[in-house]
CSV table of C-alpha atoms and ligand atoms in Angstrom, one decimal:
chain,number,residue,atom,x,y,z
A,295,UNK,CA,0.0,0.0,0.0
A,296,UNK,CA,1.4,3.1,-0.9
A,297,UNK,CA,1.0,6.1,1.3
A,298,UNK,CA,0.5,10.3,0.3
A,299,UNK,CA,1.4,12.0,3.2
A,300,UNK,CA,1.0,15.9,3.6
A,301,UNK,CA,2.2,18.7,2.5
A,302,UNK,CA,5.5,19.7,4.4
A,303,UNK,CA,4.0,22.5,7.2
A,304,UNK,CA,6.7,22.0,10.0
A,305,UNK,CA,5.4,23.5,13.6
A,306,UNK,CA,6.4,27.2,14.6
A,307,UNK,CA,9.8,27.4,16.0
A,308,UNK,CA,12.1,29.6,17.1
A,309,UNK,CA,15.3,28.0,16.7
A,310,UNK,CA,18.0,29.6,19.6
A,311,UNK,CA,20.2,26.6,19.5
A,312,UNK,CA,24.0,26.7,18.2
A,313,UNK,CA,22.6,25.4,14.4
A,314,UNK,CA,21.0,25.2,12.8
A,315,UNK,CA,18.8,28.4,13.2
A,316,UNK,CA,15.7,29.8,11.4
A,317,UNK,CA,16.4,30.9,7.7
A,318,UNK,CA,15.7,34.5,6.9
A,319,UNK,CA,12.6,34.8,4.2
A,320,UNK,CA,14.7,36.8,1.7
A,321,UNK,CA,17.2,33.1,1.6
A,322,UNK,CA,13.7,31.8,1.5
A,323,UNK,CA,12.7,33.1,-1.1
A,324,UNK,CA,15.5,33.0,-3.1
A,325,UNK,CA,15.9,29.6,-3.1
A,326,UNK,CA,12.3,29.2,-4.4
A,327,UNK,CA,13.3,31.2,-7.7
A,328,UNK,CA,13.1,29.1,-10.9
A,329,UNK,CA,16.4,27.3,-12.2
A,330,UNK,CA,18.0,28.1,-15.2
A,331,UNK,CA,20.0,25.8,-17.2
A,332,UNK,CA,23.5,24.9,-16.3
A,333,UNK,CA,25.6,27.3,-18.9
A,334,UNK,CA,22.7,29.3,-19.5
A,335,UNK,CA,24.4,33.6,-19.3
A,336,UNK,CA,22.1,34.1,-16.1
A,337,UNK,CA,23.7,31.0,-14.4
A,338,UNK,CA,27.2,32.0,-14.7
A,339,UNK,CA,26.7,35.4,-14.2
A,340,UNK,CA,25.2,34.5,-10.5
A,341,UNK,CA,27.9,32.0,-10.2
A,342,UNK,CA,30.7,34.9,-10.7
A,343,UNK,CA,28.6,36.9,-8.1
A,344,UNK,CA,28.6,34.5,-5.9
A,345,UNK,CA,32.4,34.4,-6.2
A,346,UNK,CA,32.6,38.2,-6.1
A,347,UNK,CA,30.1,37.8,-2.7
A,348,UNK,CA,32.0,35.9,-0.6
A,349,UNK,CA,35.3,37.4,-1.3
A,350,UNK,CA,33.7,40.3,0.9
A,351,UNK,CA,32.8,37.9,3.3
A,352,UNK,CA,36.1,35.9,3.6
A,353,UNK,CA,37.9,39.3,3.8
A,354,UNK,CA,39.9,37.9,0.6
A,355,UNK,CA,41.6,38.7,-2.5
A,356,UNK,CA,41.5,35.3,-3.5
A,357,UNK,CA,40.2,34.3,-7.0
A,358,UNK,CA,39.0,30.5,-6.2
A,359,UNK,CA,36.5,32.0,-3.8
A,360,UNK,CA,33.5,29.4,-4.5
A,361,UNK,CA,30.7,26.9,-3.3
A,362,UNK,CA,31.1,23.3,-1.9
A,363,UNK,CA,27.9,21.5,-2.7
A,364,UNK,CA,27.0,20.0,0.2
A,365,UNK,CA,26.9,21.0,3.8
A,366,UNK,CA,29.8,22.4,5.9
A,367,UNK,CA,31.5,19.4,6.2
A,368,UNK,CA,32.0,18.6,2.4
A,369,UNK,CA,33.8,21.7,2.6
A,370,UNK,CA,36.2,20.3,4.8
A,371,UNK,CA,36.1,17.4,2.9
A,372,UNK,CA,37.1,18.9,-0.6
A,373,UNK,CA,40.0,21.1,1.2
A,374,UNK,CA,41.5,18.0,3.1
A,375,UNK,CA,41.2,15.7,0.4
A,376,UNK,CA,42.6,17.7,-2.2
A,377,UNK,CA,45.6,18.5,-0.5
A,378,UNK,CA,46.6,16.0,1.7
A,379,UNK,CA,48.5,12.8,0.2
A,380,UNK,CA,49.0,9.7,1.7
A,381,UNK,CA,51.5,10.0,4.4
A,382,UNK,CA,51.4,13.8,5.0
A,383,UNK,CA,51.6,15.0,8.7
A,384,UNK,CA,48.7,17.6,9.7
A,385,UNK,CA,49.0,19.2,12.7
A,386,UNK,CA,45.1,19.7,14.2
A,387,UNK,CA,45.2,21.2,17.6
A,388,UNK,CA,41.3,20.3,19.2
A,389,UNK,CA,39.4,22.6,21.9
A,390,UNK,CA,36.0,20.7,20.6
A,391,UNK,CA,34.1,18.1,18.8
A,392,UNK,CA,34.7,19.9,15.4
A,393,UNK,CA,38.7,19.7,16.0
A,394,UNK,CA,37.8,15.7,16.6
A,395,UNK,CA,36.1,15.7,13.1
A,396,UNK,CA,38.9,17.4,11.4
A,397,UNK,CA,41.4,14.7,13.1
A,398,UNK,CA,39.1,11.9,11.4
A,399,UNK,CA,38.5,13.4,8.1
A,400,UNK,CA,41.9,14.4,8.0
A,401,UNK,CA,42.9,10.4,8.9
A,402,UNK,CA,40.6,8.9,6.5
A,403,UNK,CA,42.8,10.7,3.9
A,404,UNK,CA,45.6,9.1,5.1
A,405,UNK,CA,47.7,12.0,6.6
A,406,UNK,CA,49.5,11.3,9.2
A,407,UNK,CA,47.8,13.4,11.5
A,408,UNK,CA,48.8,14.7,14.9
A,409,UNK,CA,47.1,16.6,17.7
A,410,UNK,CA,47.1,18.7,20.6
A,411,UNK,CA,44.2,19.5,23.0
A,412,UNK,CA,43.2,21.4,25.4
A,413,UNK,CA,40.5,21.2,27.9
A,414,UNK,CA,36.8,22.2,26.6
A,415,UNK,CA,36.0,25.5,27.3
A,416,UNK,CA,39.8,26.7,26.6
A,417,UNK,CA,41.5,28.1,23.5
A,418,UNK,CA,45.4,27.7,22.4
A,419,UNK,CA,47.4,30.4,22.9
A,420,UNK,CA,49.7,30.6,19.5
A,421,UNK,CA,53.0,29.9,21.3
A,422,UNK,CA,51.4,26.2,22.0
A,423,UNK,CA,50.5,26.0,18.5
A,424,UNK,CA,54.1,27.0,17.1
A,425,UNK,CA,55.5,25.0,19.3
A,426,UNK,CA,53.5,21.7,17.6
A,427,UNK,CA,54.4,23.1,14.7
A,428,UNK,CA,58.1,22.7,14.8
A,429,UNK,CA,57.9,18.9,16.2
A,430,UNK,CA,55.6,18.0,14.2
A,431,UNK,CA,56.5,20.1,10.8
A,432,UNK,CA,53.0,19.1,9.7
A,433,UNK,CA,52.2,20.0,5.4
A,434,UNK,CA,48.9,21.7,7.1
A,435,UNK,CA,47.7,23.1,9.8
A,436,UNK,CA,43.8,22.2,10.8
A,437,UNK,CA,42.4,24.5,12.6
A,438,UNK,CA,38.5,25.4,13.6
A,439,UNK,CA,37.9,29.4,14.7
A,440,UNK,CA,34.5,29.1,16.2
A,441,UNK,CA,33.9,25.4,18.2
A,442,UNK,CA,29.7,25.6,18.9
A,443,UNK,CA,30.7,22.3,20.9
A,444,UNK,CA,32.1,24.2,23.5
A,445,UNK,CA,31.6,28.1,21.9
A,446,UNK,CA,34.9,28.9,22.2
A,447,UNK,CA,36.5,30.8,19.4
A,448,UNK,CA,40.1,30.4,18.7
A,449,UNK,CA,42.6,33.3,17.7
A,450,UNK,CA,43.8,33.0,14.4
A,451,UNK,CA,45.5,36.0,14.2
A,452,UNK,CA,49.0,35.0,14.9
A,453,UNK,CA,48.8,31.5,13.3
A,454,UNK,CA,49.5,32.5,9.9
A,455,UNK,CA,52.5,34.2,10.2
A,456,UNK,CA,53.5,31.5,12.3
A,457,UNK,CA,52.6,28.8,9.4
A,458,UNK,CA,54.2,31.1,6.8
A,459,UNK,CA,57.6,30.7,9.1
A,460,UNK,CA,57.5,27.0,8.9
A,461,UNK,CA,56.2,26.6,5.1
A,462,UNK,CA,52.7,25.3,6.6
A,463,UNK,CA,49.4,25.5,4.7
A,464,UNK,CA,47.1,27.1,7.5
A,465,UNK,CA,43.5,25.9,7.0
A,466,UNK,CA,40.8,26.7,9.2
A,467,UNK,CA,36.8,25.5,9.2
A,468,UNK,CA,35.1,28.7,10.3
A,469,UNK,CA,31.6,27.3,9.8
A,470,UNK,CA,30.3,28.8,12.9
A,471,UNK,CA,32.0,32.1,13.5
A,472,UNK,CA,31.9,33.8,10.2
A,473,UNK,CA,30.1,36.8,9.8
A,474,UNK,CA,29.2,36.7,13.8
A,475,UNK,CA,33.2,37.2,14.7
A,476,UNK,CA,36.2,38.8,12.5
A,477,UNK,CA,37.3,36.6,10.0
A,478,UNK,CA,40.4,38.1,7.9
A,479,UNK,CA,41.9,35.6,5.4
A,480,UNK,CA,43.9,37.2,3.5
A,481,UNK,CA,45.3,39.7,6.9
A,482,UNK,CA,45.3,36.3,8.9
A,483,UNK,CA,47.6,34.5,6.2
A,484,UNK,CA,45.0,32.0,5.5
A,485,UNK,CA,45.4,28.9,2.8
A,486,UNK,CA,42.0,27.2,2.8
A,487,UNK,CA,38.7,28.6,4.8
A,488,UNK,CA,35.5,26.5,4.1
A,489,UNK,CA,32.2,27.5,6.0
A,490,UNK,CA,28.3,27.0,6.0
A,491,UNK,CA,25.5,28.8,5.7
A,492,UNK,CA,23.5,27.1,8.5
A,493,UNK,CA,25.6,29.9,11.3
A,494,UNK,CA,25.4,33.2,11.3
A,495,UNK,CA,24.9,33.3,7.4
A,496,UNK,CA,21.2,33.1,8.0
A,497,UNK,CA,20.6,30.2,5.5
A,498,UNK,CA,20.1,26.6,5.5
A,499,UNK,CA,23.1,23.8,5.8
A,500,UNK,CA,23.5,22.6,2.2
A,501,UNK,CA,26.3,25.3,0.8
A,502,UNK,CA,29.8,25.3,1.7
A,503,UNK,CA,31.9,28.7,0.0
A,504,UNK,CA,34.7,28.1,0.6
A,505,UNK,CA,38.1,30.3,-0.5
A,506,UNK,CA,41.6,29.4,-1.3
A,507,UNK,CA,44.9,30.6,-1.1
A,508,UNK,CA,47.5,30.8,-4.3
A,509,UNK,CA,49.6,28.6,-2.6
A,510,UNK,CA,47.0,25.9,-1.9
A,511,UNK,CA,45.8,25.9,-5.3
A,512,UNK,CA,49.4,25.1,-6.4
A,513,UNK,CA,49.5,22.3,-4.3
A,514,UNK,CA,46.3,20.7,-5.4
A,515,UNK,CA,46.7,21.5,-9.6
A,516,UNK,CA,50.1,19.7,-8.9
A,517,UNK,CA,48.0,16.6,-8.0
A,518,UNK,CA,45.9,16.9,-10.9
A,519,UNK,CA,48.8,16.9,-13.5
A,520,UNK,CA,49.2,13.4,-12.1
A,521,UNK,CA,45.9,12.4,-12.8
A,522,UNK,CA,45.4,13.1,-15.9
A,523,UNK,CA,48.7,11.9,-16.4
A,524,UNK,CA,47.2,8.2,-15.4
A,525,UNK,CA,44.3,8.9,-17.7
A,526,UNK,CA,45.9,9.2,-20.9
A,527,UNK,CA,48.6,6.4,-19.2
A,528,UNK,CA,51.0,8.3,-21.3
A,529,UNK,CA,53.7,9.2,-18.0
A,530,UNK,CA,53.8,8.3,-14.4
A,531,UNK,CA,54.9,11.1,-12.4
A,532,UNK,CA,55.5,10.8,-9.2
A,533,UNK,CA,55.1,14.4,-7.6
A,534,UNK,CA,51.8,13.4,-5.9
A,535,UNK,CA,49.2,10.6,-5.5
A,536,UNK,CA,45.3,10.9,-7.7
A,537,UNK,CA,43.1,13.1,-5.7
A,538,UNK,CA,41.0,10.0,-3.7
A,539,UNK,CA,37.7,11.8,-4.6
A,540,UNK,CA,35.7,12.7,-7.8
A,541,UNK,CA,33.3,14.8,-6.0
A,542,UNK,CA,35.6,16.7,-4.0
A,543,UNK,CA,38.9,17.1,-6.7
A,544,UNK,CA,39.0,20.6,-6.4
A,545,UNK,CA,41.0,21.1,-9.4
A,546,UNK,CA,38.5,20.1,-11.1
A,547,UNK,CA,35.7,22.2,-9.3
A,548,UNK,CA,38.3,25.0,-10.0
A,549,UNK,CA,38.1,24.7,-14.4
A,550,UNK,CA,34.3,24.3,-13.6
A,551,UNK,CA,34.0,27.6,-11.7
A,552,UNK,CA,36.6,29.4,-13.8
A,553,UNK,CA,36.7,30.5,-17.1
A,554,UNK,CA,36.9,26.8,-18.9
A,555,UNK,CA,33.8,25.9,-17.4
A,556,UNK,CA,34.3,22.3,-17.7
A,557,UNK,CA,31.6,20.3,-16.7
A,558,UNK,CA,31.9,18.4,-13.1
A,559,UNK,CA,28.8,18.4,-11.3
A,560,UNK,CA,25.6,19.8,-11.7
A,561,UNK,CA,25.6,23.1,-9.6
A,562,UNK,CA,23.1,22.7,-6.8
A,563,UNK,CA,21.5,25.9,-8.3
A,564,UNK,CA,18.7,26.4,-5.6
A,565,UNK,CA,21.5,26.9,-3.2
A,566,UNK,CA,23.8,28.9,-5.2
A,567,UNK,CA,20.5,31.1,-5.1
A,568,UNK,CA,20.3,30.5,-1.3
A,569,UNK,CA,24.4,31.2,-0.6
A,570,UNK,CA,24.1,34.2,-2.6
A,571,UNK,CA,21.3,35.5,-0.6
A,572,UNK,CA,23.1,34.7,2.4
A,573,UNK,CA,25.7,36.7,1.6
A,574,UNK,CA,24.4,39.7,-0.3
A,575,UNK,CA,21.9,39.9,2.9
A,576,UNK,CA,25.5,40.1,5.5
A,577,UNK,CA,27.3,42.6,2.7
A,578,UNK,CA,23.8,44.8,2.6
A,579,UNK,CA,23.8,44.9,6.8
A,580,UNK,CA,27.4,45.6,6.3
A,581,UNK,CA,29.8,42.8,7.9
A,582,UNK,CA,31.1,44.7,10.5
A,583,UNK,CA,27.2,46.0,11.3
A,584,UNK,CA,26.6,41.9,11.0
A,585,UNK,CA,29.5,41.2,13.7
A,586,UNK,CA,28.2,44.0,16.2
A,587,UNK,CA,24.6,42.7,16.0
A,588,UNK,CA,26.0,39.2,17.0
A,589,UNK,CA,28.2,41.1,19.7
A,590,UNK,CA,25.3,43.1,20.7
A,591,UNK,CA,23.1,40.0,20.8
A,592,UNK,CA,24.8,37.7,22.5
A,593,UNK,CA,25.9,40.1,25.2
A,594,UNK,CA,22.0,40.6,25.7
A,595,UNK,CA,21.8,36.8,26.2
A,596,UNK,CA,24.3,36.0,28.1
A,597,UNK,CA,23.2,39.4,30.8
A,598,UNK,CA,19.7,37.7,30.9
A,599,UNK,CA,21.4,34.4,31.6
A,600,UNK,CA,23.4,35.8,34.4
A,601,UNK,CA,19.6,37.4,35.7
A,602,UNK,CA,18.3,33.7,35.3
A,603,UNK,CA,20.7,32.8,38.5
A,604,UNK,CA,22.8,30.6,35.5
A,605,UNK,CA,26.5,29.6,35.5
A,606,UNK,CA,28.5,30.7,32.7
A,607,UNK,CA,30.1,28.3,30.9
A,608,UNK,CA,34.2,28.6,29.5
A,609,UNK,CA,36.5,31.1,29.1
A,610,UNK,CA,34.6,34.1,28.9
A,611,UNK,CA,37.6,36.1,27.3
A,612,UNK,CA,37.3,33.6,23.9
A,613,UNK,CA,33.9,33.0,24.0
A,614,UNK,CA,32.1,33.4,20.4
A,615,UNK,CA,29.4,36.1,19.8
A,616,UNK,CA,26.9,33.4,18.7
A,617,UNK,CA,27.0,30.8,21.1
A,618,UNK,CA,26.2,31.2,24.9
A,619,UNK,CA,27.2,27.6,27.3
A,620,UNK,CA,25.2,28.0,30.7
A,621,UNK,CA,25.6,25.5,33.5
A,622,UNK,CA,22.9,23.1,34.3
A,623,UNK,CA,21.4,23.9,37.6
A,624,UNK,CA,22.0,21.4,40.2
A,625,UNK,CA,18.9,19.0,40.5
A,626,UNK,CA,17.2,21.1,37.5
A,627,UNK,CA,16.3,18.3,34.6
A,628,UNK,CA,18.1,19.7,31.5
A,629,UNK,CA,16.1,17.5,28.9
A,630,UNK,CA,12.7,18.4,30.3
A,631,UNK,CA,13.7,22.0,30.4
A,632,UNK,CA,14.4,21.9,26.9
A,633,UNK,CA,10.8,19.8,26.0
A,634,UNK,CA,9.0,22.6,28.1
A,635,UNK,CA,10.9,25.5,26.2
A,636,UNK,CA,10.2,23.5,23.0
A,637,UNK,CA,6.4,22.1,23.0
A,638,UNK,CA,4.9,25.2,25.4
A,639,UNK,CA,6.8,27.8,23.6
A,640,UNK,CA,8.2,26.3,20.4
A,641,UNK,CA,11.8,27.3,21.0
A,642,UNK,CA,14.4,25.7,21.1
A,643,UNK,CA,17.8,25.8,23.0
A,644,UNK,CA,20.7,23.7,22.4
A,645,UNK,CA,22.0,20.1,24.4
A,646,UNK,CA,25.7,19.3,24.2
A,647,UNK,CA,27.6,16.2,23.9
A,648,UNK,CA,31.3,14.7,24.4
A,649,UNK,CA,32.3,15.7,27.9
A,650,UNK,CA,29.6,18.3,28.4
A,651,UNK,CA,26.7,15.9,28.2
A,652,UNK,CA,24.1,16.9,30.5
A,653,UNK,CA,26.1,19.7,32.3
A,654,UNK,CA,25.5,22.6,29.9
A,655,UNK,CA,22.9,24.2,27.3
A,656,UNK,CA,23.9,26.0,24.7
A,657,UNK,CA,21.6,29.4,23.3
A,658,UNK,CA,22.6,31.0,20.0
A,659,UNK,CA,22.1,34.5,18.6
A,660,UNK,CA,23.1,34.1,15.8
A,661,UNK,CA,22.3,35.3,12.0
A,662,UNK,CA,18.3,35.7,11.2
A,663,UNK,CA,18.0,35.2,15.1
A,664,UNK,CA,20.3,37.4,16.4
A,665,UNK,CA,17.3,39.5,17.2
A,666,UNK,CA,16.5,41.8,20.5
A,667,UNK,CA,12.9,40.3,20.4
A,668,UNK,CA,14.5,36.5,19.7
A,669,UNK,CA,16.8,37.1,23.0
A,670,UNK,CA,13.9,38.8,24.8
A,671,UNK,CA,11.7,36.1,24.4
A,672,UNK,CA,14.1,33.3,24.8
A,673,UNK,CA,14.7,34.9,28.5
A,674,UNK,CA,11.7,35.4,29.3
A,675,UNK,CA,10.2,31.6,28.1
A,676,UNK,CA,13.4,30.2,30.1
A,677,UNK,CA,12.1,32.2,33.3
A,678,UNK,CA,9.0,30.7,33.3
A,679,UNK,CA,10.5,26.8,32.5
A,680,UNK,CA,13.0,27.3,35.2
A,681,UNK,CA,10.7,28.9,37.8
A,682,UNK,CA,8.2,25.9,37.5
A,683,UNK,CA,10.8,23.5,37.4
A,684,UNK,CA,11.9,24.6,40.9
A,685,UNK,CA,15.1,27.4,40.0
A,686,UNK,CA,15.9,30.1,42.4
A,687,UNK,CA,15.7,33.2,40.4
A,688,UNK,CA,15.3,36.8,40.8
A,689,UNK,CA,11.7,37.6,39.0
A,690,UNK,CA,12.1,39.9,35.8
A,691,UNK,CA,15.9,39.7,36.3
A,692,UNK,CA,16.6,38.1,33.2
A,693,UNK,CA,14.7,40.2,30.5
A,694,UNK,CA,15.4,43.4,33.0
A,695,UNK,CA,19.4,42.8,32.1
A,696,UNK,CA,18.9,42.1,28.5
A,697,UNK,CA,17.3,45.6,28.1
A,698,UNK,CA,19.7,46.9,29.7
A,699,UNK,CA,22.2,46.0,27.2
A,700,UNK,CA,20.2,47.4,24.5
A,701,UNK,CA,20.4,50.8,26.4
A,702,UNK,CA,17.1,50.5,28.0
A,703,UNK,CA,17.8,50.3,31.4
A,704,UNK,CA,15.7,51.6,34.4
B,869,PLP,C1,28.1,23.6,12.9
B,869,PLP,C2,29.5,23.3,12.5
B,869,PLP,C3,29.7,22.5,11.3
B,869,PLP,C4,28.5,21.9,10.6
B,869,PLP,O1,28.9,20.9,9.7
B,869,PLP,P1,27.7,20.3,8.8
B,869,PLP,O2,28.3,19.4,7.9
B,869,PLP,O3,27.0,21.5,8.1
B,869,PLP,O4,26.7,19.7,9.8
B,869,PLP,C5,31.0,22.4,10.9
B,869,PLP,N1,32.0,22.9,11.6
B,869,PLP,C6,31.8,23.7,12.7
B,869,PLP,C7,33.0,24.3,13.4
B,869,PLP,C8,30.5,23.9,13.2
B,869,PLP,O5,30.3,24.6,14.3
């Protein structure tokens, strides 16, 4: 028997979690405009906008400024895979889950990959980091900005100058930080930056722009020499191993995006619509308006916290914009906080996993919902939840402090 369900509708949410968060209706929108053929004049022109977009938004000069299809981790994919051969050390030092996913994408790929930790809730400082570097003398340095796992952000500033000393490639996965916290690639010295829309973009996941580096782009092309070397089977160089991935050979993604326009995939037009959205909505705002309203945000939210009677989670000094960790109250059920917030007020707050299972929640501000009324009414459900629930709190604290960092004080 086969079965028609419904037409999608999905319930009413307000989405204050660390991603992903509520779309804005312009990306919406977008994405519902009709396609257009693959080489059609309209296509590539919004292609090369695209490109000229998120140069702005990576802060870059760099030409191979493009999309990943797929969600934020296909952009780490294509940059890892493309670069790293068989045997190559990468260095990956891991505050978070997401430095964990670099190690095992990184491994899959065969490098020979080492790390460093530190505690969740801390950041490196870049003397740590250089340190690694010259034991290890890693080929690349992995490295996330913004961790949502434990929403610490990690100074990249120094790194690049550090890399550039040692002949590094310096890579970083800014997925969750861009656009909510400074993000300079070409003044950081960056090689590789892939991201998502799903953050403080104000999209969906599905889109990964990603930007590269001269220098990175030589090291993949040389790879591809070798392939097609194989494929005619006319020489066998040995300067570098076949890219271990079709779908992620960025060479190849590179003479579909460039002038050549050799065919690879099929662009995932509906979200090239959507990423360009994204980031003409950012540009519009202005990016450093975009960073102060996640700034101004999350201060809000983390004030109200503080008036909620909640322990702040991590290094405050390195904490991301976006991302707010707060302590589970003694003998408060976090899970059932989180139904009540969800089913009687359709909102929804963030879990965590990995060593902070059940011990923090995380509340994000961050792109369409890095919002006064979104943080206003966040605090004010999260009063009500935690008052029932049995929390000692100070009544009206909460939303009282918020206002107070909007300038509306009593
Ligand atoms: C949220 C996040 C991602 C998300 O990856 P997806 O493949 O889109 O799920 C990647 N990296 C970091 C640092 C993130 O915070």
């Amino acid at each position: 028997m086969s079965e028609i369900f419904d037409q999608i509708n999905p319930p009413a949410r307000l989405l204050m979690g660390p991603g992903p968060i509520n779309a804005d209706p312009r990306v919406l929108r977008a994405m519902s405009a009709q396609l257009v053929g693959q080489y059609d004049p309209a296509m590539t022109h919004y292609m090369n906008e695209t490109m000229a977009l998120y140069r702005q938004v990576f802060e870059t000069q760099n030409q191979w400024t493009i999309l990943i299809d797929g969600t934020s981790r296909a952009g780490i994919e294509a940059v890892l895979v493309s670069a790293i051969e068989p045997g190559d050390k990468v260095l990956v030092p891991v505050f978070g889950r997401f430095g964990h996913l670099l190690t095992e994408i990184a491994h899959r790929c065969g490098a020979e990959v080492h790390t460093i930790e530190m505690p969740w809730g801390e950041v490196f400082k870049p003397e740590q980091i250089e340190e690694a570097i010259k034991k290890v003398q890693p080929k690349m340095l992995a490295v996330v900005q913004g961790d949502t796992s434990t929403t610490m952000l990690q100074p990249l500033e120094e790194l690049g100058a550090i890399c550039q000393r040692y002949g590094v490639l310096f890579y970083s996965d800014a997925t969750a930080s861009i656009a909510g916290n400074p993000f300079k690639t070409d003044a950081w010295g960056l090689d590789a930056v892939s991201v998502g829309l799903q953050k403080c973009l104000g999209g969906p996941s599905g889109s990964a722009p990603v930007t590269f580096s001269e220098r990175y782009v030589e090291v993949v092309r040389k790879r591809q020499h070798v392939e097609a070397g194989i494929r005619d089977a006319h020489h066998q160089d040995s300067a570098g191993q076949i890219i271990r991935s079709n779908y992620f050979d960025i060479p190849m993604i590179l003479d579909y995006w460039g002038e050549e326009r050799l065919n690879h995939h099929t662009e995932a037009s509906s979200m090239l619509y959507c990423a360009r959205e994204c980031a003409r909505i950012v540009l519009q705002e202005g990016l450093d308006a975009c960073i102060t309203r996640h700034q101004l945000n999350g201060d809000a939210m983390r004030a109200g916290a503080e008036g909620l009677n909640l322990k702040l989670f991590g290094d405050q000094d390195h904490k991301m914009t976006n991302v707010l960790g707060v302590y589970i109250p003694e003998g408060i059920p976090g899970e059932a906080v989180r139904t009540a917030m969800l089913l009687d007020f359709g909102i929804e707050i963030g879990t965590s996993f990995g060593p902070l299972k059940g011990k923090i929640w995380r509340i994000g501000t961050m792109g369409y919902n890095a919002r006064k009324d979104a943080v206003l009414v966040t605090l004010a459900a999260l009063e009500n939840v935690l008052r029932r629930m049995g929390h000692k709190l100070p009544m009206g604290e909460a939303v009282d402090r918020a206002m107070a960092v909007y300038g509306q004080g009593q």
